[in-house]
Coordinates of C-alpha atoms and ligand atoms in Angstrom, one line a residue:
M1230 CA 12.0 29.0 -33.6
D1231 CA 10.0 30.5 -36.4
D1232 CA 6.9 30.6 -34.2
P1233 CA 7.1 33.7 -32.0
E1234 CA 4.6 32.1 -29.5
A1235 CA 7.1 29.3 -28.8
V1236 CA 10.0 31.7 -28.1
L1237 CA 10.6 33.4 -24.7
E1238 CA 12.7 36.6 -25.2
S1239 CA 15.5 36.8 -22.7
G1240 CA 15.4 40.0 -20.7
G1241 CA 13.3 41.6 -23.5
R1242 CA 16.6 42.3 -25.4
Q1243 CA 17.2 41.8 -29.1
S1244 CA 18.5 38.3 -29.3
T1245 CA 20.6 36.3 -31.8
R1246 CA 21.7 33.4 -29.7
R1247 CA 19.3 30.5 -29.4
V1248 CA 18.9 28.0 -26.7
L1249 CA 16.9 24.9 -27.4
V1250 CA 15.6 22.7 -24.5
V1251 CA 15.0 19.4 -26.2
G1252 CA 13.1 16.6 -24.5
V1253 CA 14.7 13.4 -25.8
G1254 CA 12.3 10.9 -24.3
S1255 CA 13.1 8.4 -21.6
G1256 CA 15.4 6.0 -23.5
D1257 CA 13.6 4.5 -26.4
P1258 CA 14.9 6.1 -29.7
D1259 CA 11.4 5.5 -31.2
H1260 CA 10.2 8.1 -28.6
L1261 CA 12.3 10.9 -30.0
T1262 CA 9.8 13.3 -31.6
V1263 CA 10.3 14.6 -35.2
G1264 CA 10.6 18.0 -33.6
A1265 CA 13.4 16.9 -31.3
V1266 CA 15.3 15.2 -34.1
R1267 CA 15.0 18.4 -36.2
A1268 CA 16.2 20.5 -33.3
L1269 CA 19.2 18.3 -32.6
N1270 CA 20.2 18.5 -36.3
R1271 CA 20.0 22.2 -36.5
A1272 CA 21.9 22.9 -33.3
D1273 CA 25.5 24.2 -33.6
V1274 CA 26.3 23.0 -30.1
L1275 CA 24.8 20.2 -28.0
F1276 CA 25.2 20.6 -24.3
L1277 CA 25.3 17.3 -22.4
M1278 CA 25.0 17.5 -18.6
E1279 CA 26.3 14.7 -16.5
K1280 CA 25.9 13.9 -12.8
G1281 CA 28.9 12.3 -11.3
D1282 CA 31.9 10.4 -12.8
E1283 CA 29.8 7.6 -14.3
D1284 CA 26.4 9.1 -15.1
P1285 CA 24.5 6.0 -16.2
L1286 CA 22.4 8.1 -18.5
A1287 CA 25.4 9.3 -20.5
V1288 CA 25.7 6.2 -22.7
H1289 CA 21.9 6.1 -23.3
R1290 CA 21.9 9.8 -24.3
L1291 CA 24.7 9.1 -26.8
R1292 CA 22.7 6.2 -28.2
L1293 CA 19.7 8.6 -28.7
L1294 CA 22.0 11.1 -30.4
E1295 CA 23.4 8.5 -32.8
S1296 CA 19.9 7.6 -33.9
A1297 CA 18.9 11.3 -34.2
L1298 CA 21.8 12.9 -36.0
E1299 CA 21.8 12.9 -39.8
P1300 CA 25.1 11.9 -41.4
G1301 CA 25.9 15.5 -42.4
A1302 CA 25.1 17.0 -39.0
R1303 CA 28.3 17.8 -37.1
P1304 CA 27.3 19.8 -34.0
R1305 CA 30.0 20.5 -31.4
V1306 CA 29.3 18.4 -28.3
V1307 CA 30.2 20.0 -24.9
T1308 CA 29.8 17.8 -21.9
R1309 CA 29.8 19.2 -18.4
R1310 CA 29.6 17.5 -15.1
V1311 CA 27.4 19.0 -12.3
D1312 CA 27.5 16.8 -9.3
R1313 CA 25.0 16.9 -6.5
V1314 CA 26.7 18.3 -3.4
A1315 CA 26.0 16.6 -0.1
G1316 CA 24.3 19.0 2.4
P1317 CA 25.1 19.2 6.1
S1318 CA 22.9 16.3 7.0
P1319 CA 21.7 14.6 3.9
G1320 CA 19.1 12.4 5.7
S1321 CA 17.1 15.3 7.0
A1322 CA 14.7 17.6 5.2
T1323 CA 17.0 20.6 5.8
G1324 CA 20.0 18.6 4.5
Y1325 CA 18.0 17.7 1.4
E1326 CA 17.0 21.4 0.8
A1327 CA 20.6 22.6 1.3
D1328 CA 21.8 19.9 -1.1
R1329 CA 19.2 20.9 -3.7
R1330 CA 20.0 24.6 -3.4
A1331 CA 23.8 24.0 -3.7
W1332 CA 23.2 21.8 -6.8
R1333 CA 21.0 24.4 -8.4
A1334 CA 23.6 27.2 -7.8
R1335 CA 26.2 25.0 -9.5
R1336 CA 23.9 24.3 -12.4
I1337 CA 23.2 28.0 -12.8
A1338 CA 27.0 28.8 -13.0
V1339 CA 27.7 26.0 -15.5
Y1340 CA 24.8 26.8 -17.7
A1341 CA 25.7 30.5 -17.7
D1342 CA 29.2 29.6 -18.8
L1343 CA 27.9 27.3 -21.6
I1344 CA 25.5 29.9 -23.0
A1345 CA 28.2 32.6 -22.9
Q1346 CA 30.2 30.4 -25.2
L1347 CA 27.6 30.7 -28.0
A1348 CA 28.6 33.0 -30.8
P1349 CA 26.0 35.4 -32.1
G1350 CA 23.7 33.5 -34.4
E1351 CA 24.5 30.2 -32.9
T1352 CA 22.1 27.7 -31.5
G1353 CA 22.9 25.5 -28.5
A1354 CA 20.7 22.6 -27.4
F1355 CA 20.3 21.2 -23.9
L1356 CA 19.2 17.6 -24.0
V1357 CA 16.6 16.9 -21.3
W1358 CA 15.7 13.3 -20.3
G1359 CA 12.0 12.7 -20.8
D1360 CA 10.1 16.0 -21.0
P1361 CA 11.4 19.2 -19.5
S1362 CA 8.1 20.0 -17.8
L1363 CA 8.4 17.1 -15.3
F1364 CA 10.9 16.8 -12.5
D1365 CA 13.6 18.6 -14.3
G1366 CA 15.2 21.9 -13.4
T1367 CA 16.5 23.1 -16.8
L1368 CA 13.8 25.6 -17.5
A1369 CA 14.0 27.1 -13.9
V1370 CA 17.8 27.5 -14.3
L1371 CA 17.4 29.2 -17.7
D1372 CA 14.7 31.4 -16.2
E1373 CA 17.1 32.5 -13.6
L1374 CA 19.8 33.2 -16.2
V1375 CA 17.4 35.5 -18.2
S1376 CA 18.0 38.2 -15.6
R1377 CA 21.8 37.7 -15.6
D1378 CA 24.3 39.8 -17.4
L1379 CA 24.7 37.3 -20.3
P1380 CA 24.7 37.8 -24.0
A1381 CA 21.0 37.9 -25.0
F1382 CA 19.4 34.6 -25.9
T1383 CA 16.0 33.1 -26.7
V1384 CA 14.7 29.9 -25.3
E1385 CA 12.6 27.3 -27.2
V1386 CA 11.3 24.2 -25.7
L1387 CA 10.8 21.0 -27.6
P1388 CA 8.6 18.6 -25.6
G1389 CA 9.6 15.0 -25.2
V1390 CA 7.9 11.7 -24.3
T1391 CA 8.1 11.6 -20.5
S1392 CA 8.8 8.3 -18.6
V1393 CA 5.2 8.6 -17.3
A1394 CA 3.8 8.4 -20.8
A1395 CA 6.1 5.5 -21.6
L1396 CA 4.9 3.7 -18.4
A1397 CA 1.2 4.2 -19.3
A1398 CA 1.8 3.1 -22.9
R1399 CA 3.8 0.0 -21.8
H1400 CA 0.9 -1.1 -19.6
G1401 CA -1.8 0.0 -22.1
T1402 CA -3.5 2.1 -19.4
S1403 CA -4.5 5.7 -18.8
L1404 CA -3.4 7.5 -15.7
H1405 CA -6.8 8.2 -14.3
D1406 CA -10.5 7.5 -14.9
V1407 CA -12.7 9.9 -16.8
G1408 CA -13.0 13.2 -15.0
E1409 CA -10.6 12.3 -12.3
S1410 CA -7.4 14.1 -11.4
V1411 CA -3.9 12.6 -11.1
T1412 CA -1.1 13.6 -8.7
F1413 CA 2.6 13.5 -9.6
T1414 CA 4.9 13.1 -6.6
T1415 CA 8.3 11.7 -5.6
G1416 CA 9.0 8.6 -3.5
R1417 CA 10.4 10.8 -0.8
R1418 CA 7.3 12.9 -0.5
L1419 CA 5.0 9.9 -0.5
R1420 CA 7.0 8.3 2.3
D1421 CA 7.3 11.5 4.4
E1422 CA 3.9 13.0 3.8
G1423 CA 1.7 9.9 3.2
W1424 CA -1.0 9.4 0.6
P1425 CA -1.9 12.9 -1.0
S1426 CA -5.3 14.0 0.4
G1427 CA -8.2 13.3 -1.9
A1428 CA -6.0 11.6 -4.5
T1429 CA -7.2 8.6 -6.4
S1430 CA -4.3 8.3 -8.9
V1431 CA -0.7 9.0 -8.0
V1432 CA 2.3 8.8 -10.2
V1433 CA 5.6 8.3 -8.3
M1434 CA 9.0 9.2 -9.6
A1435 CA 12.5 9.3 -8.3
D1436 CA 11.9 6.7 -5.5
A1437 CA 15.2 6.0 -4.0
G1438 CA 13.7 4.2 -1.0
D1439 CA 11.3 1.5 -0.1
T1440 CA 8.1 3.5 -0.4
L1441 CA 5.8 0.7 -1.4
A1442 CA 6.4 -1.1 1.9
G1443 CA 4.3 1.4 3.8
L1444 CA 1.3 1.6 1.5
D1445 CA -2.1 0.0 1.5
D1446 CA -2.3 -3.5 0.2
D1447 CA -5.5 -2.8 -1.8
L1448 CA -3.9 -0.1 -4.0
R1449 CA -3.4 -1.2 -7.6
V1450 CA 0.1 -0.6 -9.0
W1451 CA 1.5 -0.3 -12.5
W1452 CA 5.3 -0.3 -12.2
G1453 CA 8.1 0.0 -14.8
A1454 CA 11.9 0.2 -14.6
F1455 CA 14.2 1.2 -17.4
L1456 CA 11.3 1.9 -19.7
G1457 CA 12.5 1.9 -23.3
L1458 CA 16.0 1.0 -22.1
P1459 CA 17.8 -2.3 -22.1
G1460 CA 16.8 -4.3 -19.0
E1461 CA 13.2 -2.9 -19.0
R1462 CA 10.9 -4.6 -16.4
V1463 CA 7.2 -4.0 -15.8
L1464 CA 4.8 -5.4 -13.3
H1465 CA 1.1 -4.7 -12.5
G1466 CA -1.4 -5.9 -9.9
R1467 CA -2.8 -5.4 -6.5
L1468 CA -0.1 -4.0 -4.3
G1469 CA -0.4 -6.6 -1.6
D1470 CA 0.0 -9.3 -4.2
C1471 CA 3.0 -7.9 -6.2
R1472 CA 4.9 -5.8 -3.6
D1473 CA 7.5 -8.5 -3.1
D1474 CA 7.9 -9.1 -6.8
I1475 CA 8.5 -5.4 -7.3
A1476 CA 11.0 -5.3 -4.5
R1477 CA 12.8 -8.3 -6.0
A1478 CA 12.8 -6.8 -9.5
R1479 CA 14.2 -3.5 -8.2
L1480 CA 17.0 -5.4 -6.4
E1481 CA 17.7 -7.5 -9.6
C1482 CA 17.8 -4.3 -11.7
R1483 CA 20.3 -2.7 -9.3
V1484 CA 22.5 -5.8 -9.3
A1485 CA 22.3 -6.2 -13.1
E1486 CA 22.7 -2.6 -14.1
G1487 CA 24.3 -1.0 -11.1
W1488 CA 21.6 1.7 -10.9
L1489 CA 17.8 2.0 -11.1
F1490 CA 15.3 4.2 -12.8
D1491 CA 11.7 3.3 -12.1
T1492 CA 8.3 5.0 -12.1
Y1493 CA 4.9 3.7 -11.0
L1494 CA 1.2 4.6 -11.0
L1495 CA -0.8 3.8 -7.9
R1496 CA -4.6 3.9 -7.9
R1497 CA -7.3 3.5 -5.2
Ligands
SAM1609 C1 14.8 13.6 -12.5 S1 13.4 12.7 -13.0 C2 13.3 13.2 -14.7 C3 11.9 12.8 -15.3 C4 11.9 13.2 -16.8 N1 11.9 14.6 -17.0 C5 10.7 12.6 -17.5 O1 9.9 13.3 -18.2 O2 10.5 11.4 -17.4 C6 14.1 11.1 -13.0 C7 13.0 10.1 -12.7 O3 12.2 9.8 -13.9 C8 11.8 8.5 -14.0 N2 12.4 7.9 -15.2 C9 13.1 8.5 -16.1 N3 13.4 7.7 -17.1 C10 12.8 6.5 -16.8 C11 12.8 5.2 -17.5 N4 13.4 5.0 -18.7 N5 12.1 4.2 -16.9 C12 11.5 4.4 -15.7 N6 11.5 5.6 -15.0 C13 12.2 6.6 -15.6 C14 12.4 7.8 -12.7 O4 11.4 7.9 -11.7 C15 13.5 8.7 -12.4 O5 13.9 8.6 -11.0

């Protein structure tokens, strides 16, 4: 907050309300940065966003908060639910787009309402899973709100340990060879669009399907589920040799936990 470089002024107006976007890591309390812990302790209000009735991340977020908050810190905690809304035909690309747009509109309305509740001089913190720069819409939503007729606010981002860093660390590997590039994509894109042209290293997130089934046996894969969370599983090898093990492990995770968060690195 004290570093003007780190603060984006909202609408160029004089601002007294502060919004922190705090990357809280992907589950392991040891991955909370010192900066994130300080930010959570100086916030007046913590904004917790949940998807659906029983957001499986809610309990893990609370566990992270318990380990971060100092005994004297008593921020108000405001929890809001923003469900994904099913589009006209969820299986299709247009259905997916409609769904995504509707969800984003709901998030914009809810975030606006939350920020409007901050009193002058107050600091509110949005907790973001992993790091806000990777597959997370919080910054885009706040960007959109900057132009709205809200009380002025500043935004400060506290980076977090992304699940991709947790995956690489858990396997003791880097994401790419020296001088090479790495592509980040989703399971849906890899399934629909195929292997990204020219890519040698591909990180895949948010894979709700059976993407590995359609890929070349000779790829190497570094896979991790529930990294830093109870029930963590990791596997590594030639895809042709460990595809079935990964499929079985994914199924076991779903049965044991009722949900699944996994990320993997593929390399030619
Ligand atoms: C909406 S994205 C959010 C990513 C997050 N911003 C980050 O930096 O990791 C959710 C996806 O992140 C990955 N992910 C998040 N936490 C994870 C974890 N603890 N273990 C494995 N994958 C995780 C999964 O691919 C999941 O589908």
